[in-house]
Amino acid sequence: MALISLALRHAKTYWVFIVFVLVLQLLSTMALLWLPSLNAQIIDRGIALGDTDFIWRTGGIMLLASFGQLAVAVAAVYFGARTAMGFGRDLRREVYRKVDSLATLEATKFGAGTLITRGTNDVQQIQMLVLMTLNFMVSAPIMMIGGIIMALREDAGLSWLVWVSVSVLAVIVGFLVWALLPLFRVMQDKVDAINNVLREQIMGIRVVRAFVREPFETDRYGVANREITDVSVKVGNIFVLMFPVIMMVLHLATGAVLWFGGYRVADGDIQVGSLTAFLQYLMQILMAVMMGVFMTMMIPRAVVCAERIRELLDTKSTLSFPEAATLETPEAGRVVFENVTFGFPGAEKPVIKNVSFAAEPGKTTAIIGSTGAGKTVLLNLALRLYDPQQGSITVDGAPVSELTRDQLADTLSLVPQRPYMFSGTIGSNLRFGRTAATDEELWEALRVAQGEDFVRERELGLDEPVSQGGTSVSGGQRQRLSIARALVSKPKVYLFDDSFSALDVATDARLRAALPSATQGATTIIVAQRVSTITDADQILVIEGGEIVGRGTHDELLGSNEVYQEIVRSQLEQAEADDDQERIAFDSSAGAATAAAYGAKREVE
Ligand code: TTP
Ligand code: MG
């Protein structure tokens, strides 16, 4: 079972603590069991016979035993909590490492939401069970069995009362727990549901606003919220019942003990003190039964959580990186794709079909093609976000699959299509690829990326805070920061995925003019939407449906390649310009219109 295997695996680390806690619990429970019998002796011997000395002595012992029990119990709870929290920390770390090692494909399959829940809430549930187990699972059975033995020692004649009240309580509490369990399960689902709705709405808040979908989304949230309320109310109703019912059983049991015990005292079968002790033992037994039943209530929930965590931990990453470097880190950065074919698992058709090309150091290779053609996937393959089913991708002859993570990161730098910023400052984001970079180097990178001006305008400059996801900077600013970030890390190969789309044509041109001196002999691969961005590329690959359908320079392709001609024509039409094809490279209105159209699409994304 997932829960047990998880618990055992981690128990090894903590066995000293666990044994210690168990011993403390044992001591504490024994003290609790001893006290009523001392009390009985005071009544039966001390009071009944008027032996004041005995009362003082036994009273003193009781006091000591109570303090001792208190100290031991506090220590037990303390060490129990430390063990449980330590266990939780280890498990969370394990989950985190797993998530970190998962390939993009598996991570997307799980989804961010459930990965977060598994790493936090699920771990917490198990941690809670471990805590309760350490606190009660030991003391409850000892208390119950010890209580029964002690009670019978006081008066065997009343033993039937113990059996009856224990059974009645167990049945009633058991029934209530049985009614609660399915509700708890539903509740977990509803918590998941409301989290999902909320997450989606927060992530998509701009789209929701843009399309005035607030009423619809509010309704959706309302439904989820109402459902969780309904379940909670049902759970609450049962809990409301639970405590009065339990108290009723306890009081009835007390009444019965006094009633039947009274007759036995009158008949001289037992003494008053024994009866008092019997009553206290019965209460302890019933308490133990209750704790036991509550414990069992937690188990199913923790089991579900353990299974979810197990599932995650058992997922094998489809990508493995070599631990130690076996190959030299590429020096030049010549990227070669050879007959690369790749399809997403479960998809019928490959997304990339038999792609071969070489991107030379010091040169710019541009990739252009319609949306969905596979440009992003192509770059992701070079970065090893996934491995191709066929073919090979090498940098300076070294297969990317044989480079370590660090080597890959040193060699290739990606400016993603949808740049992401981490919470921190502009500086901390730029230093992502190279922590040691100086402020001067950051400014230099910003200058090339055409981001210097807007960072200078900020009051704190490089220390200006950036919010998670980079929502506090504009789309174009984020794109420029992302370009600067790649420049700071000084890789051998630059991969720009549609990184100039949010820039106006003039800025785009300035950036491209500044790039060569900054990238100095590095290989540059640019995915572009606008033809104007890539007219001066050394090599342009036209890709359509995952295949390369044309390659050459701008002029060569203009003359020979139909798909390229079509792309150029459509961009011209968009600009409502005339058929002067040369104009597109320089005419800012054509580019600007495309940029505007594209920028609008971007905002909605
Ligand atoms: P992309 O490579 O993302 O397409 P693109 O970059 O050429 O398009 P755009 O200009 O809009 O950025 O996707 C190629 C195909 O692969 C597309 O049909 C969607 C599919 N795909 C997946 O199925 N799963 C994925 O995770 C990605 C990234 C793409
Ligand atoms: Mg793309």
XYZ file of C-alpha atoms and ligand atoms in Angstrom:
635
model
C 0.000 0.000 0.000
C 1.242 3.392 -0.976
C 0.779 4.942 2.452
C 2.692 2.255 4.312
C 5.550 2.114 1.839
C 5.912 5.903 1.921
C 5.800 5.964 5.708
C 8.242 3.098 6.129
C 10.743 4.513 3.689
C 10.942 7.699 5.693
C 10.565 6.032 9.094
C 14.134 4.783 8.740
C 15.495 8.284 9.144
C 13.479 8.882 12.268
C 13.403 5.554 14.037
C 15.285 6.845 17.097
C 12.759 9.624 17.488
C 9.879 7.246 16.909
C 11.059 4.751 19.522
C 11.606 7.628 21.932
C 8.090 8.948 21.355
C 6.616 5.483 21.818
C 8.428 5.033 25.137
C 7.244 8.446 26.319
C 3.680 7.639 25.298
C 3.887 4.368 27.157
C 5.090 6.099 30.326
C 2.431 8.784 30.068
C -0.367 6.257 29.560
C 0.816 4.099 32.398
C 0.803 7.102 34.702
C -2.737 7.948 33.620
C -3.820 4.393 34.328
C -2.189 4.383 37.727
C -3.847 7.564 39.054
C -7.439 6.286 39.514
C -6.251 3.286 41.517
C -4.262 5.585 43.814
C -7.369 7.681 44.185
C -9.348 4.571 45.088
C -6.801 3.688 47.768
C -7.071 7.150 49.304
C -10.830 6.772 49.537
C -10.976 3.176 50.660
C -8.000 3.144 53.029
C -7.243 6.735 53.864
C -10.692 8.221 54.265
C -12.600 5.147 55.310
C -10.051 4.285 58.028
C -9.188 7.900 58.863
C -5.475 7.307 58.085
C -4.311 10.879 57.464
C -0.681 9.869 56.967
C -1.676 7.503 54.195
C -3.734 10.223 52.534
C -0.803 12.653 52.587
C 1.654 10.072 51.312
C -0.548 8.716 48.532
C -1.694 12.232 47.665
C 1.953 13.231 47.315
C 2.629 10.284 45.044
C -0.404 11.207 42.957
C 0.837 14.767 42.632
C 4.270 13.592 41.523
C 2.756 11.076 39.108
C 0.568 13.822 37.626
C 3.472 16.190 37.111
C 5.573 13.376 35.719
C 2.799 12.433 33.330
C 2.434 16.042 32.239
C 6.145 16.398 31.511
C 6.331 13.102 29.649
C 3.192 13.881 27.641
C 4.523 17.305 26.625
C 7.831 15.748 25.566
C 6.001 13.050 23.616
C 3.918 15.613 21.729
C 7.013 17.730 21.074
C 9.083 14.914 19.629
C 6.055 13.487 17.835
C 5.486 16.835 16.134
C 9.153 17.164 15.206
C 9.138 13.710 13.664
C 5.927 14.294 11.730
C 7.026 17.699 10.448
C 10.427 16.338 9.478
C 8.696 13.552 7.620
C 6.524 16.093 5.829
C 9.556 18.174 4.910
C 11.361 15.141 3.450
C 8.324 14.112 1.460
C 7.810 17.616 0.101
C 11.457 17.758 -0.899
C 11.112 14.432 -2.671
C 8.028 15.640 -4.540
C 9.784 18.865 -5.466
C 12.842 17.059 -6.814
C 10.602 14.761 -8.808
C 8.682 17.640 -10.340
C 11.982 19.316 -11.117
C 13.278 16.242 -12.901
C 10.123 15.596 -14.913
C 10.292 16.301 -18.603
C 7.999 19.018 -19.904
C 5.736 16.395 -21.421
C 5.009 14.588 -18.153
C 4.689 17.813 -16.228
C 2.063 19.112 -18.667
C 0.257 15.794 -18.492
C -0.150 16.130 -14.727
C -0.889 19.844 -14.925
C 0.499 22.551 -12.688
C -2.524 22.568 -10.376
C -2.333 18.979 -9.279
C 1.455 19.102 -8.982
C 1.115 21.987 -6.557
C -1.655 20.256 -4.590
C 0.338 17.057 -4.372
C 3.396 18.877 -3.117
C 1.508 20.834 -0.476
C -1.958 19.696 0.596
C -1.472 15.983 -0.001
C 1.798 15.944 1.887
C 0.108 17.843 4.687
C -2.652 15.244 5.002
C -0.113 12.464 5.372
C 1.967 14.517 7.763
C -1.164 15.053 9.838
C -1.843 11.326 9.965
C 1.737 10.643 11.029
C 1.364 13.205 13.810
C -1.911 11.698 15.008
C -0.490 8.209 14.765
C 2.482 9.116 16.902
C 0.231 10.845 19.414
C -2.692 8.463 19.657
C -2.173 5.213 17.870
C 0.142 4.118 20.624
C -1.615 5.596 23.594
C -5.178 4.730 22.563
C -4.788 0.906 22.460
C -2.661 0.850 25.617
C -5.177 3.077 27.332
C -8.033 0.856 26.221
C -6.519 -2.511 27.066
C -4.852 -1.226 30.230
C -8.089 0.492 31.222
C -10.065 -2.715 30.807
C -7.566 -4.705 32.871
C -7.478 -2.097 35.616
C -11.275 -1.728 35.636
C -11.726 -5.474 35.966
C -9.206 -5.523 38.781
C -11.305 -2.968 40.622
C -14.533 -4.844 40.067
C -15.027 -7.815 37.774
C -18.730 -7.857 38.607
C -19.372 -4.710 36.591
C -17.370 -5.835 33.574
C -20.489 -6.237 31.431
C -20.957 -2.480 31.676
C -17.588 -1.975 30.023
C -18.453 -4.248 27.109
C -21.891 -2.743 26.603
C -20.808 0.889 26.675
C -17.733 0.287 24.510
C -19.834 -1.510 21.889
C -22.552 1.126 21.907
C -20.036 3.935 21.528
C -18.062 2.122 18.833
C -21.206 1.399 16.836
C -22.523 4.956 17.052
C -19.229 6.689 16.275
C -18.451 4.093 13.611
C -21.793 4.796 11.945
C -21.217 8.550 11.953
C -17.714 8.121 10.522
C -19.115 5.819 7.866
C -21.563 8.567 6.911
C -18.798 11.170 6.929
C -16.244 9.378 4.786
C -17.912 9.711 1.386
C -18.625 13.339 2.192
C -14.950 13.932 2.909
C -14.055 12.409 -0.414
C -16.558 14.620 -2.216
C -15.219 17.568 -0.287
C -11.654 16.959 -1.552
C -12.989 16.892 -5.114
C -14.887 20.105 -4.573
C -11.828 21.770 -3.099
C -9.955 20.707 -6.225
C -12.764 22.064 -8.385
C -12.913 25.453 -6.736
C -9.123 25.731 -6.859
C -9.190 25.006 -10.557
C -11.860 27.571 -11.323
C -10.088 30.197 -9.275
C -6.678 29.424 -10.763
C -7.994 29.614 -14.282
C -9.749 32.876 -13.618
C -6.718 34.504 -12.072
C -4.453 33.342 -14.887
C -6.917 34.425 -17.536
C -8.093 37.597 -15.875
C -7.114 39.792 -18.823
C -9.050 37.665 -21.262
C -12.038 37.549 -18.959
C -11.991 41.352 -18.772
C -11.407 41.792 -22.482
C -14.403 39.654 -23.409
C -16.558 40.900 -20.543
C -17.007 37.367 -19.303
C -17.210 38.369 -15.640
C -20.877 37.391 -15.186
C -20.261 33.959 -16.694
C -17.119 33.388 -14.652
C -18.803 34.651 -11.505
C -21.560 32.103 -12.085
C -19.019 29.349 -12.602
C -17.322 30.285 -9.372
C -20.694 30.578 -7.651
C -21.620 27.025 -8.626
C -18.341 25.610 -7.351
C -18.644 27.653 -4.196
C -22.214 26.525 -3.545
C -21.299 22.892 -4.030
C -18.504 23.073 -1.506
C -20.805 24.880 0.909
C -23.453 22.166 0.582
C -20.985 19.409 1.351
C -19.520 21.349 4.246
C -22.963 21.904 5.710
C -23.684 18.172 5.509
C -20.399 17.417 7.242
C -21.214 20.059 9.828
C -24.631 18.489 10.483
C -23.023 15.151 11.270
C -20.455 16.754 13.527
C -23.212 18.615 15.346
C -24.801 15.225 16.014
C -21.562 13.548 16.939
C -20.675 15.374 20.120
C -24.071 15.330 21.867
C -24.427 11.643 21.020
C -21.007 10.838 22.423
C -21.688 12.873 25.545
C -24.995 11.086 25.944
C -23.295 7.700 25.823
C -20.716 8.847 28.363
C -23.381 10.166 30.730
C -25.564 7.089 30.370
C -22.537 4.933 31.130
C -21.767 7.030 34.199
C -25.362 6.716 35.338
C -25.334 2.977 34.832
C -22.070 2.541 36.746
C -23.379 4.563 39.667
C -26.743 2.797 39.599
C -25.500 -0.783 39.455
C -22.332 0.011 41.421
C -24.444 1.617 44.130
C -26.233 -1.687 44.730
C -22.913 -3.521 44.902
C -21.508 -1.020 47.383
C -24.660 -1.381 49.471
C -24.323 -5.166 49.317
C -20.703 -4.815 50.430
C -19.320 -6.378 47.224
C -17.005 -3.421 46.496
C -15.857 -0.248 48.206
C -16.722 3.300 47.195
C -13.144 4.041 46.100
C -13.071 1.085 43.754
C -16.317 2.228 42.224
C -14.888 5.715 41.634
C -11.790 4.195 40.046
C -13.946 1.912 37.903
C -15.857 4.929 36.659
C -12.644 6.769 35.773
C -11.296 3.746 33.943
C -14.506 3.424 31.988
C -14.186 7.058 30.893
C -10.582 6.468 29.833
C -11.593 3.406 27.848
C -14.383 5.261 26.066
C -12.051 8.149 25.269
C -9.556 5.689 23.802
C -12.279 4.112 21.666
C -13.242 7.531 20.374
C -9.681 8.456 19.522
C -9.263 5.147 17.762
C -12.334 5.711 15.632
C -11.312 9.267 14.762
C -7.923 7.984 13.741
C -9.428 5.471 11.370
C -11.392 8.341 9.885
C -8.183 10.059 8.835
C -6.672 7.009 7.219
C -8.756 6.804 4.012
C -8.085 10.438 3.214
C -4.366 10.028 3.783
C -4.393 6.861 1.679
C -5.823 8.783 -1.264
C -3.152 11.431 -0.826
C -0.397 8.827 -0.519
C -1.559 7.193 -3.729
C -1.503 10.522 -5.533
C 2.014 11.237 -4.313
C 3.154 7.705 -5.118
C 1.825 8.068 -8.651
C 3.883 11.204 -9.099
C 7.037 9.751 -7.543
C 6.724 6.622 -9.666
C 6.512 8.576 -12.899
C 9.686 8.006 -14.810
C 10.958 11.013 -16.648
C 11.205 10.246 -20.347
C 14.278 12.414 -20.501
C 17.383 11.607 -18.592
C 20.430 13.763 -18.441
C 23.905 12.356 -17.946
C 25.112 12.952 -14.408
C 28.689 13.749 -15.296
C 30.050 15.347 -18.420
C 31.441 12.790 -20.835
C 31.807 15.137 -23.788
C 33.504 18.487 -24.148
C 31.207 21.469 -23.838
C 30.727 22.726 -27.420
C 32.996 25.635 -28.247
C 31.797 26.834 -31.616
C 28.068 26.105 -31.525
C 27.374 24.531 -34.894
C 23.847 23.141 -34.599
C 22.955 20.272 -36.896
C 19.529 18.646 -37.252
C 19.643 15.370 -39.172
C 16.435 13.728 -40.362
C 14.662 14.752 -37.179
C 11.119 13.478 -36.761
C 9.074 14.178 -33.687
C 5.464 13.693 -32.644
C 3.780 14.244 -29.312
C 2.943 10.990 -27.550
C -0.553 9.882 -28.433
C -0.796 12.211 -31.420
C -1.363 10.581 -34.781
C 0.863 12.675 -36.964
C 4.370 13.856 -36.241
C 4.734 17.584 -35.682
C 8.242 17.673 -37.156
C 8.942 15.576 -40.216
C 12.385 14.645 -41.396
C 13.974 17.999 -40.759
C 17.634 18.449 -41.640
C 19.624 21.659 -41.537
C 22.815 23.127 -40.171
C 23.095 26.458 -38.374
C 26.613 27.831 -38.623
C 28.482 29.847 -36.000
C 28.590 33.542 -36.739
C 25.624 33.230 -39.067
C 21.939 33.807 -38.698
C 19.499 31.064 -39.540
C 15.912 32.234 -39.770
C 12.838 30.064 -39.573
C 9.563 31.291 -40.955
C 6.236 29.558 -41.421
C 2.583 29.827 -40.643
C 1.251 29.474 -37.147
C 1.267 25.908 -35.932
C 3.945 24.919 -38.432
C 6.208 23.555 -35.716
C 8.743 26.346 -35.251
C 8.552 26.415 -31.468
C 8.735 22.650 -31.279
C 11.854 22.719 -33.407
C 13.630 25.042 -30.979
C 12.373 23.028 -28.011
C 13.914 19.939 -29.523
C 17.312 21.633 -29.674
C 16.908 22.568 -26.004
C 15.914 18.989 -25.209
C 12.516 19.761 -23.797
C 11.663 16.573 -25.674
C 13.660 14.027 -27.606
C 12.942 13.296 -31.265
C 11.680 9.830 -32.213
C 14.068 9.712 -35.130
C 17.138 11.547 -36.224
C 19.806 13.353 -34.307
C 20.469 16.852 -33.056
C 24.080 17.748 -32.431
C 26.073 20.795 -31.407
C 29.640 20.675 -32.708
C 29.095 16.990 -33.307
C 28.037 16.279 -29.719
C 24.512 14.833 -29.475
C 22.447 17.101 -27.229
C 21.186 14.001 -25.436
C 24.693 13.325 -24.160
C 25.290 16.772 -22.729
C 24.594 17.475 -19.065
C 21.983 20.025 -18.054
C 24.698 22.525 -17.234
C 26.463 22.004 -20.544
C 23.180 22.455 -22.407
C 22.454 25.631 -20.488
C 25.941 26.968 -21.192
C 25.636 26.164 -24.877
C 22.104 27.222 -25.806
C 19.982 30.142 -24.667
C 16.355 30.516 -25.575
C 14.273 33.641 -25.738
C 10.871 31.986 -25.495
C 7.844 32.989 -27.468
C 6.025 33.814 -24.284
C 8.752 35.206 -22.049
C 8.452 34.537 -18.376
C 9.811 36.686 -15.588
C 10.350 35.509 -12.048
C 9.432 37.509 -9.011
C 12.443 39.531 -7.959
C 14.080 42.522 -9.595
C 14.985 43.330 -13.169
C 18.599 42.604 -12.228
C 17.871 39.234 -10.653
C 15.933 38.212 -13.757
C 18.736 39.258 -16.089
C 21.277 37.359 -14.001
C 19.251 34.187 -14.366
C 21.635 32.655 -16.837
C 24.831 33.944 -15.206
C 24.755 34.970 -11.578
C 28.203 36.485 -11.704
C 27.345 39.096 -14.342
C 28.274 42.666 -13.363
C 25.859 45.611 -13.522
C 27.866 46.941 -16.445
C 27.273 43.721 -18.387
C 23.556 43.901 -17.616
C 23.343 47.457 -18.959
C 25.268 46.426 -22.041
C 22.816 43.583 -22.672
C 19.895 45.946 -22.132
C 21.429 48.420 -24.558
C 21.582 45.755 -27.277
C 18.089 44.493 -26.451
C 16.781 48.078 -26.745
C 15.592 47.922 -23.152
C 18.001 50.424 -21.657
C 15.689 53.407 -21.869
C 12.747 52.009 -20.041
C 14.900 50.489 -17.304
C 16.703 53.831 -16.850
C 13.320 55.510 -16.526
C 12.464 53.292 -13.589
C 13.246 54.839 -10.277
C 15.268 51.900 -9.011
C 16.787 50.887 -12.349
C 18.053 47.332 -12.181
C 16.661 46.975 -8.675
C 13.115 47.685 -9.846
C 10.874 44.883 -8.562
C 9.293 42.533 -11.083
C 6.208 40.543 -10.204
C 5.808 36.846 -10.861
C 5.180 36.173 -14.534
C 6.408 39.677 -15.320
C 2.948 41.195 -15.239
C 4.320 44.534 -14.053
C 6.117 45.158 -17.335
C 4.514 45.470 -20.761
C 4.621 42.638 -23.284
C 7.265 44.383 -25.368
C 9.322 45.275 -22.320
C 9.159 41.719 -21.113
C 10.323 40.526 -24.499
C 13.292 42.895 -24.420
C 14.209 41.849 -20.886
C 14.025 38.270 -22.016
C 16.382 39.010 -24.923
C 18.762 40.788 -22.557
C 18.618 37.804 -20.220
C 19.778 35.527 -23.031
C 22.553 37.974 -23.966
C 23.831 38.113 -20.392
C 24.371 34.363 -20.298
C 26.643 34.562 -23.367
C 25.809 31.165 -24.894
C 27.247 29.653 -28.080
C 23.803 29.358 -29.642
C 20.972 31.882 -29.444
C 17.437 30.723 -30.077
C 14.966 33.543 -30.596
C 11.418 32.262 -30.746
C 9.391 34.999 -32.329
C 11.147 37.444 -30.041
C 10.760 40.578 -32.091
C 7.036 40.432 -32.681
C 6.104 42.822 -29.897
C 8.644 45.392 -31.041
C 7.794 48.138 -33.467
C 9.640 47.948 -36.756
C 12.128 50.702 -35.955
C 13.131 49.111 -32.654
C 13.224 45.721 -34.342
C 15.674 47.089 -36.924
C 17.869 48.763 -34.286
C 17.958 45.561 -32.285
C 18.967 43.453 -35.232
C 21.672 45.983 -36.098
C 23.076 45.782 -32.558
C 22.810 42.002 -32.199
C 25.760 40.788 -34.324
C 28.367 42.675 -32.308
C 26.866 41.350 -29.075
C 26.480 37.759 -30.139
C 30.003 37.723 -31.591
C 30.449 34.608 -33.623
C 27.644 32.747 -31.885
C 25.088 30.785 -33.839
C 21.808 32.635 -34.106
C 18.523 30.941 -34.895
C 15.596 33.291 -35.267
C 11.976 32.273 -35.569
C 10.112 35.161 -37.079
C 6.652 36.150 -38.179
C 7.637 39.225 -40.136
C 9.590 38.840 -43.312
C 11.197 42.194 -42.616
C 12.892 40.747 -39.540
C 14.790 38.150 -41.513
C 15.574 39.622 -44.924
C 19.269 39.823 -44.120
C 19.537 36.334 -42.600
C 22.271 34.112 -44.030
C 19.836 31.267 -44.413
C 16.069 31.168 -44.244
C 14.166 27.935 -43.662
C 10.542 27.964 -44.697
C 8.604 25.445 -42.721
C 5.116 24.218 -43.398
C 3.336 21.433 -41.555
C 6.536 20.393 -39.816
C 8.540 20.069 -42.996
C 11.156 22.281 -44.527
C 9.648 23.364 -47.831
C 12.244 25.887 -48.802
C 15.667 27.180 -47.879
C 17.909 29.933 -49.088
C 18.395 33.655 -48.717
C 15.567 36.163 -48.944
C 16.293 36.909 -52.581
C 16.611 33.268 -53.597
C 13.348 32.356 -51.904
C 11.524 35.357 -53.339
C 12.438 34.140 -56.753
C 11.733 30.437 -56.366
C 9.671 29.468 -53.348
C 5.898 29.617 -53.573
C 5.209 29.342 -49.866
C 7.650 32.155 -49.156
C 6.148 34.283 -51.898
C 2.750 33.639 -50.389
C 3.928 34.735 -46.950
C 5.443 37.894 -48.371
C 2.305 38.624 -50.386
C -0.023 38.144 -47.424
C 2.052 40.485 -45.305
C 1.950 43.035 -48.043
C -1.803 42.734 -48.386
C -2.172 43.186 -44.685
C -0.326 46.426 -45.016
C -2.549 47.370 -47.936
C 0.559 48.276 -49.797
C 1.131 47.969 -53.495
C 2.961 45.074 -55.091
C 6.407 46.502 -54.670
C 7.953 43.504 -52.989
C 11.202 45.237 -52.139
C 9.358 47.744 -50.026
C 8.381 45.304 -47.361
C 11.874 45.111 -45.916
C 12.028 48.815 -45.256
C 8.505 50.112 -45.289
C 7.610 50.686 -41.704
C 3.877 50.947 -42.362
C 3.759 47.389 -43.702
C 5.676 46.090 -40.728
C 3.817 48.217 -38.283
C 0.459 46.980 -39.501
C 1.622 43.407 -39.174
C 3.080 44.221 -35.805
C -0.151 45.824 -34.711
C -2.197 42.871 -35.884
C 0.217 40.500 -34.265
C 0.446 42.560 -31.124
C -3.321 42.409 -30.762
C -3.232 38.631 -31.027
C -0.512 38.585 -28.408
C -2.541 40.617 -25.929
C -5.362 38.141 -26.128
C -2.963 35.257 -25.596
P 4.352 25.012 -32.570
O 5.715 24.505 -32.859
O 4.144 25.619 -31.240
O 3.893 25.990 -33.705
P 4.599 27.329 -34.139
O 5.568 27.777 -33.131
O 5.105 27.119 -35.507
O 3.364 28.332 -34.205
P 3.279 29.867 -33.754
O 3.767 30.682 -34.909
O 1.848 30.101 -33.508
O 4.115 30.014 -32.542
O 3.300 23.818 -32.692
C 3.352 22.883 -33.738
C 2.242 21.891 -33.528
O 2.506 21.120 -32.373
C 0.893 22.506 -33.345
O 0.001 21.814 -34.194
C 0.530 22.268 -31.924
C 1.385 21.105 -31.553
N 1.831 21.164 -30.164
C 1.354 20.234 -29.238
O 0.548 19.366 -29.563
N 1.820 20.271 -27.942
C 2.729 21.217 -27.542
O 3.118 21.215 -26.353
C 3.208 22.183 -28.505
C 4.211 23.242 -28.112
C 2.722 22.105 -29.797
Mg 5.669 29.158 -31.782
